[in-house]
Structures are given as C-alpha cells and as structure tokens.
XYZ file of C-alpha atoms in Angstrom:
251
model
C 23.978 -7.012 17.952
C 20.665 -8.269 19.299
C 20.231 -12.003 18.716
C 17.326 -12.863 16.424
C 15.005 -15.620 17.688
C 13.838 -17.319 14.487
C 11.730 -19.897 16.335
C 9.739 -17.259 18.202
C 9.239 -15.237 15.024
C 7.979 -18.124 12.906
C 4.298 -17.132 13.223
C 4.566 -13.518 12.002
C 7.107 -14.579 9.376
C 4.663 -17.221 8.149
C 2.087 -14.503 7.540
C 4.742 -12.499 5.697
C 5.400 -15.551 3.529
C 1.668 -15.787 2.796
C 1.833 -12.156 1.736
C 4.530 -13.051 -0.816
C 2.626 -16.115 -1.974
C -0.531 -14.088 -2.592
C 1.493 -11.581 -4.597
C 2.902 -14.385 -6.751
C -0.578 -15.873 -7.098
C -1.886 -12.517 -8.311
C 0.802 -12.412 -11.011
C -0.193 -15.901 -12.177
C -3.885 -14.959 -12.322
C -3.163 -11.691 -14.155
C -1.082 -13.516 -16.775
C -4.105 -15.769 -17.378
C -6.494 -12.781 -17.701
C -8.221 -13.720 -14.431
C -8.270 -10.121 -13.243
C -10.826 -10.489 -10.463
C -8.848 -13.331 -8.902
C -5.639 -11.333 -9.331
C -7.251 -8.481 -7.399
C -8.508 -10.848 -4.685
C -4.962 -12.158 -4.237
C -3.597 -8.631 -3.724
C -6.367 -7.895 -1.216
C -5.425 -11.111 0.616
C -1.759 -10.072 0.574
C -2.734 -6.779 2.216
C -4.554 -8.690 4.951
C -1.520 -10.860 5.699
C 0.735 -7.788 5.552
C -1.348 -6.097 8.243
C -1.613 -9.202 10.411
C 2.100 -10.074 10.438
C 3.017 -6.711 11.951
C 0.296 -6.951 14.591
C 1.377 -10.455 15.613
C 5.061 -9.488 15.676
C 4.323 -6.671 18.122
C 2.057 -8.858 20.273
C 4.669 -11.611 20.706
C 7.547 -9.141 20.912
C 9.424 -10.296 17.816
C 9.682 -7.030 15.894
C 13.157 -7.077 14.388
C 15.290 -5.783 11.555
C 14.995 -9.238 9.966
C 11.206 -8.918 9.994
C 11.355 -5.428 8.506
C 13.570 -6.572 5.635
C 11.505 -9.703 4.974
C 8.310 -7.657 5.018
C 9.767 -5.180 2.530
C 10.808 -7.951 0.150
C 7.292 -9.370 0.327
C 5.801 -5.943 -0.285
C 7.895 -5.504 -3.436
C 6.290 -8.670 -4.809
C 2.702 -8.174 -3.626
C 2.338 -4.397 -3.864
C 4.967 -3.578 -6.485
C 5.250 -6.346 -9.071
C 1.709 -7.742 -8.741
C -0.284 -4.512 -9.350
C 2.193 -3.409 -12.033
C 1.676 -6.640 -13.949
C -2.068 -6.545 -13.304
C -2.432 -3.154 -14.989
C 0.038 -4.182 -17.706
C -1.856 -7.307 -18.757
C -5.222 -5.548 -18.551
C -4.392 -2.217 -20.199
C -0.790 -1.258 -20.931
C 0.194 -4.293 -23.026
C -1.280 -2.549 -26.071
C 1.224 0.322 -25.842
C 4.498 -1.516 -26.461
C 7.590 -0.276 -24.606
C 5.765 2.808 -23.339
C 3.199 0.530 -21.727
C 5.952 -1.552 -20.134
C 7.568 1.576 -18.718
C 4.336 3.103 -17.393
C 3.146 -0.129 -15.798
C 6.530 -0.560 -14.086
C 6.297 2.778 -12.248
C 4.412 1.325 -9.270
C 7.115 -1.336 -8.895
C 10.055 1.051 -9.339
C 8.836 3.893 -7.140
C 7.460 1.445 -4.589
C 10.927 -0.114 -4.300
C 12.463 3.322 -3.727
C 9.770 4.031 -1.135
C 10.532 0.862 0.814
C 14.301 1.388 0.651
C 13.940 4.930 1.980
C 11.663 3.742 4.778
C 14.096 1.021 5.833
C 17.188 3.228 5.987
C 15.322 5.882 7.988
C 13.783 3.390 10.430
C 15.604 3.593 13.760
C 13.286 2.448 16.555
C 11.118 -0.552 15.622
C 8.778 0.108 18.552
C 7.781 3.602 17.409
C 4.959 3.889 14.860
C 5.240 7.409 13.469
C 3.390 8.913 10.544
C 4.456 7.877 7.062
C 6.370 10.251 4.828
C 5.113 9.389 1.382
C 2.216 7.158 0.399
C 2.741 3.614 1.759
C 3.157 1.088 -1.040
C 0.228 -1.099 0.154
C -2.136 1.890 -0.108
C -0.858 2.706 -3.601
C -1.279 -0.916 -4.670
C -4.740 -1.242 -3.157
C -5.882 2.000 -4.779
C -4.835 0.800 -8.229
C -6.095 -2.738 -7.645
C -9.492 -1.595 -6.380
C -9.762 0.691 -9.437
C -9.195 -2.291 -11.731
C -11.551 -4.486 -9.726
C -14.340 -1.903 -9.719
C -14.240 -0.726 -13.310
C -12.818 -3.384 -15.612
C -15.257 -5.219 -17.863
C -14.003 -8.558 -19.044
C -10.517 -8.045 -20.457
C -10.739 -4.275 -20.891
C -11.131 -0.998 -19.046
C -13.977 0.790 -20.851
C -14.262 4.529 -21.336
C -14.278 6.846 -19.467
C -12.363 4.816 -16.841
C -9.475 4.082 -19.200
C -8.712 7.819 -19.347
C -7.785 7.776 -15.657
C -5.275 4.915 -15.743
C -2.136 6.859 -16.693
C -2.817 9.860 -14.387
C -3.608 7.473 -11.518
C -0.422 5.434 -11.987
C 1.746 8.561 -12.204
C 0.076 10.160 -9.165
C 0.430 7.071 -6.975
C 4.045 6.554 -8.053
C 5.004 10.139 -7.284
C 3.256 10.175 -3.909
C 5.189 7.114 -2.767
C 8.514 8.954 -3.033
C 7.142 12.312 -1.900
C 7.169 13.645 1.655
C 3.401 13.984 1.856
C 2.279 12.861 5.313
C 0.021 9.830 5.711
C -1.262 8.358 8.956
C -0.405 4.890 10.190
C -3.099 2.342 10.927
C -4.739 2.901 14.325
C -3.141 0.823 17.087
C -6.274 -0.592 18.654
C -4.493 -2.028 21.700
C -3.444 1.524 22.658
C -6.840 3.137 22.058
C -9.400 4.166 24.651
C -12.835 2.542 24.592
C -14.297 5.569 22.805
C -11.557 5.489 20.164
C -12.108 1.766 19.620
C -15.829 2.329 19.100
C -15.123 5.069 16.554
C -12.614 2.829 14.752
C -15.150 -0.011 14.679
C -17.846 2.303 13.301
C -15.530 3.493 10.531
C -14.676 -0.111 9.672
C -18.315 -1.217 9.612
C -19.310 1.807 7.533
C -16.526 1.048 5.054
C -17.647 -2.573 4.745
C -21.237 -1.471 4.125
C -20.131 0.977 1.424
C -18.114 -1.748 -0.313
C -21.054 -4.173 -0.114
C -23.684 -1.698 -1.315
C -21.550 -0.524 -4.244
C -20.572 -4.069 -5.262
C -16.891 -3.379 -4.635
C -16.625 0.028 -6.302
C -16.741 1.724 -2.906
C -13.381 0.169 -2.068
C -11.710 2.355 -4.682
C -13.475 5.463 -3.406
C -12.278 4.710 0.125
C -8.638 4.348 -0.931
C -8.621 7.300 -3.315
C -10.115 9.381 -0.479
C -7.139 8.418 1.708
C -4.757 9.384 -1.099
C -6.439 12.732 -1.758
C -6.754 13.553 1.948
C -2.970 13.450 2.273
C -2.623 15.853 -0.647
C -5.287 18.192 0.752
C -3.632 18.228 4.177
C -0.287 19.002 2.531
C -1.788 21.952 0.630
C -3.499 23.334 3.737
C -0.297 22.957 5.767
C 1.767 24.659 3.064
C -0.423 27.742 2.895
C -0.992 27.866 6.660
C 2.597 27.477 7.874
C 4.787 27.475 4.786
C 7.268 24.682 4.068
C 10.348 26.057 5.851
C 10.129 23.770 8.881
C 9.422 20.733 6.755
C 12.405 21.408 4.522
C 14.613 21.478 7.630
C 13.172 18.156 8.841
C 13.660 16.560 5.428
C 17.285 17.685 5.281
C 17.880 16.291 8.760
C 16.367 12.947 7.733
C 18.521 12.760 4.605
C 21.697 13.702 6.482
C-alpha cells in the first residue's frame, strides 16, 4: 500500500476542510432564514472544492485519502446544505412529504459519490463523469433559490419549478448521462486557454448583468446539454454499446 504523506497533503486538505465548513455555515444561515448568505456559503464551498483538487494535483498529493475526504465534504456542502436550504425556504410547509422531497438531493448525491468512489481506479486520469456531479446539482438548485426567492418565499411562477427541478437533478446524479469534467488548464494549448478564459469572462458578465440570475441559466444549460447529448447519441448510435460499458463497470 502506498504510504500517505499527511504533511505534504495539508494544504489541499485544508481547502477540503474549508469546503466542509462552508457547507455547515450554509446550514446555519438557512436555519436562520438568511437564504442569500446560505447560497453564498455553498458557492464558496464550490470554490474550495475546485481548488483543493487543483492543488493536490500540482503538489502531487492526489490520494485515496483525499478522494474520501473530499466526498465526505461534498455530502455536507452539496448534499445536506442545499437540501436544507430548499427545505427551510419552501418544503417545510409540506410536512413529511416536504422532508422527503428536500432530502432527495442529499440521498441521491450520496449514492452518486459512493458509485464514483468505488469505480475510481486511477487517480491521475480525469475522465468524463457518468451522471451529474453533485456540485453541479447543488449549484443549480442553489443558484435557482438565489435568483428567484423573494424574502422568505419563492413566488409564483418559480415555485412551480421546485419539485420538478429537485427530482430531475436527483435522478441525473445516479444516471449514466455523460457530463464533461472541468477543463485542465495546465494541459491546454494557448488557443484553448484563451477560449476557456473568454467563456469564463462571458459567464461572469452574464451573472453581473442579470444580478445573479444568469448563474442559474448557466448551470441549467450545463444540465440540459448533457440530456440533449444523451438523446442525440441514443438516436444516432443506439444504446447497445453503452449498455455493455455500464455492465462492465458494474461487474
């Protein structure tokens, strides 16, 4: 077994800990009806979640320990935190049904992370995701709340979309719909880096111009693009090859 160097890994693990802390902070804010601050905390958790992986690869400390710690943090920040955010804001009026529906992001996100961990073999290989990553699901729901809530409520017509959105995101996390990983800038050509930078700047401008609402449209576009690509692939090539690959992964 490869020896784990805890001292060398303290920097990326510190960012992972900040991820967990932000998730806990979001839960505290949501319980106090501070929904904007709860959303900010989840956004901050996503930043630390992205940074810890980048730093781990740069200093060469990617490890099974880091993967497991990151997953535990993700359960808090992208499972429990958004579930409780939408519960306190909307679902708490629906009794046990509301508790069940708001828990779907947490439950299916946990299954998603467990499946990812048991299928992960080579830590150095960044392949496409099978199923919607839990941070994307959490950020989609959180940005929806941030963009459209008014005070302590979600007004019509936005409230009509809450249940379908939660069910869709939960299902996609445990599906085999393909989603791309984040671009690895250190491996990109100059042209690819320029394109990535332009996309990032454009996204920031959209978020700024729309006073935050654009953030939801960006994330829901990512979600829907995966579905659209799946539909096109199904009708273009059928699903025979994919079924074989899925069976191989399970076995």
